[in-house]
Coordinates of C-alpha atoms and ligand atoms in Angstrom, one line a residue:
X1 CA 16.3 5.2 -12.4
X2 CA 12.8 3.4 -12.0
X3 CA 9.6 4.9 -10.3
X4 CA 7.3 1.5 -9.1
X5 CA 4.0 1.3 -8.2
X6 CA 1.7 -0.7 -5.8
X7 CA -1.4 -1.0 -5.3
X8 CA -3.2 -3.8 -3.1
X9 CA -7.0 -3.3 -4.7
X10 CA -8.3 -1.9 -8.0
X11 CA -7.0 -1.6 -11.6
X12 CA -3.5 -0.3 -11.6
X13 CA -3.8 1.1 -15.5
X14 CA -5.5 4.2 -14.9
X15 CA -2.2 4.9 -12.1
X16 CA 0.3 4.0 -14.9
X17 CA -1.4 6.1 -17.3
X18 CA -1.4 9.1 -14.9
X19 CA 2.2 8.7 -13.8
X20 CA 3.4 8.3 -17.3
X21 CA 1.7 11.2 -18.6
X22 CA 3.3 13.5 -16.1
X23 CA 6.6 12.1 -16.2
X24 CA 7.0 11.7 -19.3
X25 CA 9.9 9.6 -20.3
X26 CA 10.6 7.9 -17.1
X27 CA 10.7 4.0 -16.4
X28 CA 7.4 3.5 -14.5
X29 CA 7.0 -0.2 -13.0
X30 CA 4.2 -2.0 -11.8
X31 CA 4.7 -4.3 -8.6
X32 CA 6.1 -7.1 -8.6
X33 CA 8.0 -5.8 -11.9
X34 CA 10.6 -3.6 -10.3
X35 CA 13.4 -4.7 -12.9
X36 CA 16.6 -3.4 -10.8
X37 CA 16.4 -3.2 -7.2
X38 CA 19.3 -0.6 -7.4
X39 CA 16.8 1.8 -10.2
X40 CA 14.2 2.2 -7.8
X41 CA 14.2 5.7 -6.8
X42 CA 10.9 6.4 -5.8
X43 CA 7.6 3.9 -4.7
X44 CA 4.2 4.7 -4.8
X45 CA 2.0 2.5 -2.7
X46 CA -1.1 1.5 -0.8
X47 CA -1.0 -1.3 1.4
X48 CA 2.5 -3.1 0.6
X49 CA 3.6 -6.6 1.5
X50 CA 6.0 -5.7 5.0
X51 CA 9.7 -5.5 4.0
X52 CA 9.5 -4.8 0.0
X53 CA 11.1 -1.5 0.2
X54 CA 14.3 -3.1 1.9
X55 CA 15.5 -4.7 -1.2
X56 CA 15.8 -0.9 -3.0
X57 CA 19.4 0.2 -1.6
X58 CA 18.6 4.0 -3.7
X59 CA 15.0 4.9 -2.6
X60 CA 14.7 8.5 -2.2
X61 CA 11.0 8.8 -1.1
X62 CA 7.9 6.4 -0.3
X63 CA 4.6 8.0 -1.6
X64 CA 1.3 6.9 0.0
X65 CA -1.8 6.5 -2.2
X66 CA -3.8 8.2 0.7
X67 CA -3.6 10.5 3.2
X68 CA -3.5 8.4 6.0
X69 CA 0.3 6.5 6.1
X70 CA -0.6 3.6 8.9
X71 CA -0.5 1.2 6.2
X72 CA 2.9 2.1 5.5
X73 CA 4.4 3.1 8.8
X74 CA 3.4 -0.6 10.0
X75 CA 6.0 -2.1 8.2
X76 CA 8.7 -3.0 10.8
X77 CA 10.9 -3.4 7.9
X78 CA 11.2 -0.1 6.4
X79 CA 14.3 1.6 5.2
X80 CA 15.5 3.9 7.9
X81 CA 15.9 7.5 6.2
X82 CA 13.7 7.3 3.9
X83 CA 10.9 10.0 3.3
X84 CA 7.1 8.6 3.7
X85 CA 5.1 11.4 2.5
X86 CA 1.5 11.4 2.7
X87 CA -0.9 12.7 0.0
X88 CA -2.7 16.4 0.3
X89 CA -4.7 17.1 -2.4
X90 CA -7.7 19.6 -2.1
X91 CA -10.0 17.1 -3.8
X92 CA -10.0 14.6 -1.3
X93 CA -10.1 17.2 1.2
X94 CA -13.3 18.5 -0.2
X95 CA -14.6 14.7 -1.0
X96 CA -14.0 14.2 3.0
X97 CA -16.2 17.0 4.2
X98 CA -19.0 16.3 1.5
X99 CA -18.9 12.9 3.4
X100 CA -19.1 14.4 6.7
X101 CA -21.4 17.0 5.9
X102 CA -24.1 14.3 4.7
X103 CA -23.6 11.8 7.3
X104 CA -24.0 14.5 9.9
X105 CA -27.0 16.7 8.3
X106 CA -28.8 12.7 7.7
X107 CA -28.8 11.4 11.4
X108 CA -29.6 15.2 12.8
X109 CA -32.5 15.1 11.2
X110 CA -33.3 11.7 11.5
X111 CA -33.4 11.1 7.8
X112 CA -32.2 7.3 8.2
X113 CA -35.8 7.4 10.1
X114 CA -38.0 7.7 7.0
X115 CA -36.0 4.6 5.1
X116 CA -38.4 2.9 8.0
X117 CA -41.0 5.0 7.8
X118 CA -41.8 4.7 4.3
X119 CA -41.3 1.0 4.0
X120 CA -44.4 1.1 6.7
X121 CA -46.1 3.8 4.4
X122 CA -46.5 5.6 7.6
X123 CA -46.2 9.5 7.2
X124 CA -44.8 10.5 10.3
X125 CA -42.3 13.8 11.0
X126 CA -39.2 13.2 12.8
X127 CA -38.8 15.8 15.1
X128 CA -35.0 17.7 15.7
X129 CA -33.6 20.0 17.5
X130 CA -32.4 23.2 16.1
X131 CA -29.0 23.1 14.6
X132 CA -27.2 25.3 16.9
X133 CA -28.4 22.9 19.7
X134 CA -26.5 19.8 17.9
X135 CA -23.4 19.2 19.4
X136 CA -20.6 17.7 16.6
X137 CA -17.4 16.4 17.7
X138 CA -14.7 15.9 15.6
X139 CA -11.9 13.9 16.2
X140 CA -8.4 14.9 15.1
X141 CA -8.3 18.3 13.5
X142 CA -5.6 17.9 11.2
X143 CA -5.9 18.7 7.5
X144 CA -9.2 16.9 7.2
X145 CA -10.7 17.3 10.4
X146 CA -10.3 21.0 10.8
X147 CA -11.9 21.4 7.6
X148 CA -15.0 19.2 8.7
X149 CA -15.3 21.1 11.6
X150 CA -15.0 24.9 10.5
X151 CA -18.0 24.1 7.8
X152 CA -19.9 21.9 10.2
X153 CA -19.8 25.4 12.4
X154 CA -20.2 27.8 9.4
X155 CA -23.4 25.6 9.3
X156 CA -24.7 26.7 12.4
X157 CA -24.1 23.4 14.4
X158 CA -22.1 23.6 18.0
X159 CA -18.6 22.0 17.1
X160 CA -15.8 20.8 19.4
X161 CA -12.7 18.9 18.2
X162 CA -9.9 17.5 20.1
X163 CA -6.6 16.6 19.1
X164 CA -2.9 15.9 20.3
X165 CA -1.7 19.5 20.7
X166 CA -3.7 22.6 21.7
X167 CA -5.5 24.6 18.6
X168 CA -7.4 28.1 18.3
X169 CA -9.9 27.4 15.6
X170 CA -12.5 30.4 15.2
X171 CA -15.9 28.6 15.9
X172 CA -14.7 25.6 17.3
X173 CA -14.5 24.2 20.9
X174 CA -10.9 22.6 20.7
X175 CA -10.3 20.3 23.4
X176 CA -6.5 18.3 23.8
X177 CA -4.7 15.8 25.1
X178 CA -6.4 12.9 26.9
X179 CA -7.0 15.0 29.9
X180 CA -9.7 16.7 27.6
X181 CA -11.2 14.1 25.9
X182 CA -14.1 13.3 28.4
X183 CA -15.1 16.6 28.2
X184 CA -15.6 16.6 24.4
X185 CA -16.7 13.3 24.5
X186 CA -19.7 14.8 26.6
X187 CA -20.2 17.2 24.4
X188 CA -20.7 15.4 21.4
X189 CA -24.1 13.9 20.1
X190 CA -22.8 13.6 17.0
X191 CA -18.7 12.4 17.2
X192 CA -17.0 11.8 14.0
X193 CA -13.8 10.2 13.6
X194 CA -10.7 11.5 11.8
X195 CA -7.9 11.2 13.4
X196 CA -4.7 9.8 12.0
X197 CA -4.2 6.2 13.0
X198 CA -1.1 5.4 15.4
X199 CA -0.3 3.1 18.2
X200 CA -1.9 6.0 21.0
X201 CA -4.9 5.8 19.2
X202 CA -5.7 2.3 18.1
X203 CA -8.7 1.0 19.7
X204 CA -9.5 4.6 21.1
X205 CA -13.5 3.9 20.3
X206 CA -14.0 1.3 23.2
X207 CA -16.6 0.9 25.6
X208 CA -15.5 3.8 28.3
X209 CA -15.3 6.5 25.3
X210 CA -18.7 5.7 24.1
X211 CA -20.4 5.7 27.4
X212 CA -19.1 9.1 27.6
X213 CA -21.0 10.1 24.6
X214 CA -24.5 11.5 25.3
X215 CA -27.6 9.1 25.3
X216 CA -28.7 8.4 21.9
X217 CA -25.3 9.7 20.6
X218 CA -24.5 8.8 16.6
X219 CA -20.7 7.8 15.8
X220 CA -19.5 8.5 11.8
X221 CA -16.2 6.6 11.6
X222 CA -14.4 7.8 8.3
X223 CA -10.6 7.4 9.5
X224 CA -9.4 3.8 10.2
X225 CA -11.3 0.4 11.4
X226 CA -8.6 0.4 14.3
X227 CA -9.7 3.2 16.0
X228 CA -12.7 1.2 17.3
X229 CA -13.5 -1.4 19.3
X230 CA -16.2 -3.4 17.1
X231 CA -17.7 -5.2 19.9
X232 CA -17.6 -2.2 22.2
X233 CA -19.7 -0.9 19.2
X234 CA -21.8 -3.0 18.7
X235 CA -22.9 -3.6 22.3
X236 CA -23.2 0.0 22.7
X237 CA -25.4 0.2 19.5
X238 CA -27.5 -2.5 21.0
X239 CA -27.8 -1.3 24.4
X240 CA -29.0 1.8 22.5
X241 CA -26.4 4.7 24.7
X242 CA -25.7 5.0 20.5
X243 CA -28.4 5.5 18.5
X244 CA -26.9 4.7 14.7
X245 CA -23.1 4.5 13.4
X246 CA -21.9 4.9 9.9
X247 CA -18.8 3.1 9.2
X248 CA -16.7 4.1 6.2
X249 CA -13.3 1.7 7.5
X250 CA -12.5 -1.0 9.3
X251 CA -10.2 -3.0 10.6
X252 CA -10.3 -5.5 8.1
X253 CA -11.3 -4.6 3.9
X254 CA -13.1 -5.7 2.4
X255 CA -15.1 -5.9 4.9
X256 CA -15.5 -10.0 4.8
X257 CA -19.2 -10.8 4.2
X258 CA -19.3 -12.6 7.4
X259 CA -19.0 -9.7 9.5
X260 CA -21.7 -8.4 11.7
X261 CA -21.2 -5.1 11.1
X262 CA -23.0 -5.7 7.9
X263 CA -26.0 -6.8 9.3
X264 CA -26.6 -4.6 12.5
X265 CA -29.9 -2.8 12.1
X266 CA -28.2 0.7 13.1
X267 CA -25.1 0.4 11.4
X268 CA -24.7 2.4 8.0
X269 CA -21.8 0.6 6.1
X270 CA -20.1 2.9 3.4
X271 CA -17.4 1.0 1.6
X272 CA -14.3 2.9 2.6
X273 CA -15.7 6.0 0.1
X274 CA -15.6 9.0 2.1
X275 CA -12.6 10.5 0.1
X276 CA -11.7 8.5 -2.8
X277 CA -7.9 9.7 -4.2
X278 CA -8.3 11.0 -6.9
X279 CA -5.7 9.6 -9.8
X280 CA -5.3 12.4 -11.9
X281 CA -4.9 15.0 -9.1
X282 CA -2.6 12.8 -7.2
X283 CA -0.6 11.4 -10.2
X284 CA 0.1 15.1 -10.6
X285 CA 0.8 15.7 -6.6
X286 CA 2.8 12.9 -6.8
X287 CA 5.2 14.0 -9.6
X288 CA 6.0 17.1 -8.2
X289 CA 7.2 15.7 -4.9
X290 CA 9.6 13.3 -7.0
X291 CA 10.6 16.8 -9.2
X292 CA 11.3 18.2 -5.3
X293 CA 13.2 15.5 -4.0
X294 CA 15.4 15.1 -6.8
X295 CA 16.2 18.7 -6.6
X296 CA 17.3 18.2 -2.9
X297 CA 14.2 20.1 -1.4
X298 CA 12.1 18.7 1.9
X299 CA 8.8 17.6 0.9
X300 CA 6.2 19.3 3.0
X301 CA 4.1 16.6 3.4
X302 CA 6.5 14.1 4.8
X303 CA 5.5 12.8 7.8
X304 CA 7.2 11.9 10.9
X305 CA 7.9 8.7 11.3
X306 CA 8.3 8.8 14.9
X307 CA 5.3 10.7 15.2
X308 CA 3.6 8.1 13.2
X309 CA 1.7 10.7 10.6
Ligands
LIG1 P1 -3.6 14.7 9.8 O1 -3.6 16.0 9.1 O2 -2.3 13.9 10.0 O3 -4.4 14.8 11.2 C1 -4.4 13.9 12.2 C2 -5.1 14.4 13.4 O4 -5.1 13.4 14.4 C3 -4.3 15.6 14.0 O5 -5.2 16.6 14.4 C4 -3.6 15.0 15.2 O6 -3.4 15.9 16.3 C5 -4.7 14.0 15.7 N1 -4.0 13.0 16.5 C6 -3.1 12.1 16.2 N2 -2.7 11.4 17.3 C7 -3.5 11.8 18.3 C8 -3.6 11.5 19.7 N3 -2.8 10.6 20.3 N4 -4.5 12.2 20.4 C9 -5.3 13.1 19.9 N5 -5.2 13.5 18.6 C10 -4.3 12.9 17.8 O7 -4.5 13.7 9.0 P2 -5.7 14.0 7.9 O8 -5.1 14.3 6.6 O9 -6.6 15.0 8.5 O10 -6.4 12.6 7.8 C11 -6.9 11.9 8.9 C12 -7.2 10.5 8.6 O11 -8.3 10.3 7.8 C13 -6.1 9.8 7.8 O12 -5.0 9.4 8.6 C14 -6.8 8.6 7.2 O13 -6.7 7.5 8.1 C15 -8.2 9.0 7.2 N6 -8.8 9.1 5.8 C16 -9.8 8.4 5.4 C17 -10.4 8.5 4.2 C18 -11.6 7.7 3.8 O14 -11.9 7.7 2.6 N7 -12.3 7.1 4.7 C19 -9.8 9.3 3.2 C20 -8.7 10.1 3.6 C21 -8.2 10.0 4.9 P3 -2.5 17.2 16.2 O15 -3.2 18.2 15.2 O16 -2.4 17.8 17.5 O17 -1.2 16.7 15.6
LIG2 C1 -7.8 6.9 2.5 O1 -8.2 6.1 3.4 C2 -6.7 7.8 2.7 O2 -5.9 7.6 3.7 O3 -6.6 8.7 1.9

């Protein structure tokens, strides 16, 4: 039996490498070299061409290269039955709230201000308000996002998330359901995406949700493009009801140089960095959900497919 790997972007050698030196032994394929269709037990992938996992009659599990599994579950073509399981591994969740925690801490207090300020050689203090009178909104408070949000409060900020079912999470506001969702939109002067990208919440970051945002609200988008509306964005940004976004994703990546995103005067562009997978850590996560599988045992990470994460 053959294990293949995918991957869209980026050198493949150092995901070879991994695999191979934790299963040792095994027939580990790179895309499009997947020798027998009927070997393939197992793919690892990011970002697949729609209907390549049909041709492998004896797949036993699809393995995504990220936490997030949109780019997989889009595939109208995938083999019914199959596991999709999506990555967990305590070194992107750290990497994620690193991300957050900077993004947040740099437009509460004003930071992005003295890029200006010192290209003017102007010695000027920003002023803030105190941290327990910023409100932080996280969207989604799944894995990542309830992590984000309990050390966003354990640093003294005012947190709310809001996600699809009802949550008790000690020092945070949780709001649910889209009942709920102007209410922490209202809240939020600083609203951060992460929420898990599925049909019910493509294009959730349009005009009406930012108007609900306070005046001079900042948006940190480290999920998926989808999830916003670019032009609502942008004209948002320029009306200035939002005072500065920083984009880690978007709907198209690269990002094509032609975009306006890159040039917007308030828009912080991060190049899809927030949590980077790690290879060694995941090569190992990875193996032991094949090890699992083969011995008949759920994975706990599957997702469900209905569901869509
Ligand atoms: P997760 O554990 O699956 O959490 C997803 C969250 O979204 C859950 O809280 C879920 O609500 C919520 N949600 C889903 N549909 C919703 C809806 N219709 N209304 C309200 N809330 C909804 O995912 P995760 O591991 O935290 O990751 C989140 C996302 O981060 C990934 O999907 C990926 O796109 C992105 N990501 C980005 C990077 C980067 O480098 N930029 C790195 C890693 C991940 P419930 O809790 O109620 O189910
Ligand atoms: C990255 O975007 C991921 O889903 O892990």
């Amino acid at each position: 039996m053959s294990i293949l790997f995918h991957i869209r972007i980026g050198p493949a050698d150092v995901w070879i490498d991994g695999l191979r030196a934790e299963m040792p032994g095994e027939d580990i394929r790179l895309w499009p070299d997947a020798g027998d269709p009927e070997a393939v037990e197992f793919a690892v992938t990011w970002r697949h061409p729609a209907g390549l996992f049909r041709q492998f009659p004896n797949l036993k599990g699809i393995f995504s290269i990220g936490a997030g599994v949109d780019h997989i579950l889009c595939d109208p073509d995938l083999p019914p039955g199959v596991p999709v399981i999506r990555l967990v591994d305590p070194v992107l969740d750290s990497d994620m709230t690193l991300h957050v925690v900077h993004r947040t801490i740099h437009y509460h207090r004003g930071y992005h201000r003295y890029l200006e300020l010192q290209q003017a050689a102007r010695w000027e203090k920003v002023p803030f308000p105190e941290t327990g009178e910023r409100g932080v909104g996280i969207m989604g408070l799944g894995r990542l996002g309830r992590r984000a949000a309990t050390t966003m409060a354990s640093l003294g900020f005012t947190v709310a998330g809001w996600s699809r079912t009802a949550k008790a999470i000690p020092g945070v506001a949780c709001f649910a359901g889209d009942e709920q969702l102007p209410a922490f939109l209202a809240r939020s002067q600083i609203l951060v995406c992460l929420l898990s990208l599925t049909p019910e919440t493509t294009n959730i970051v349009d005009s009406k949700a930012l108007m609900q945002l306070p005046q001079g609200a900042f948006f940190i988008n480290t999920a998926r493009g989808g999830h916003v509306v670019e032009a609502d964005l942008i004209a948002a940004l320029d009306s200035r009801h939002i005072e500065r976004a920083n984009l880690d994703v978007f709907a198209t990546e690269p990002l094509p140089p032609e975009s306006p995103l890159w040039r917007h005067p308030r828009i912080d562009v991060t190049p899809h960095v927030a949590a980077r997978v790690n290879p060694r850590s995941a090569c190992r996560i990875f193996a032991d959900g094949m090890h699992r599988l083969r011995a008949g045992q759920p994975h706990p990470d599957a997702v469900d497919r209905v569901r869509g994460y």
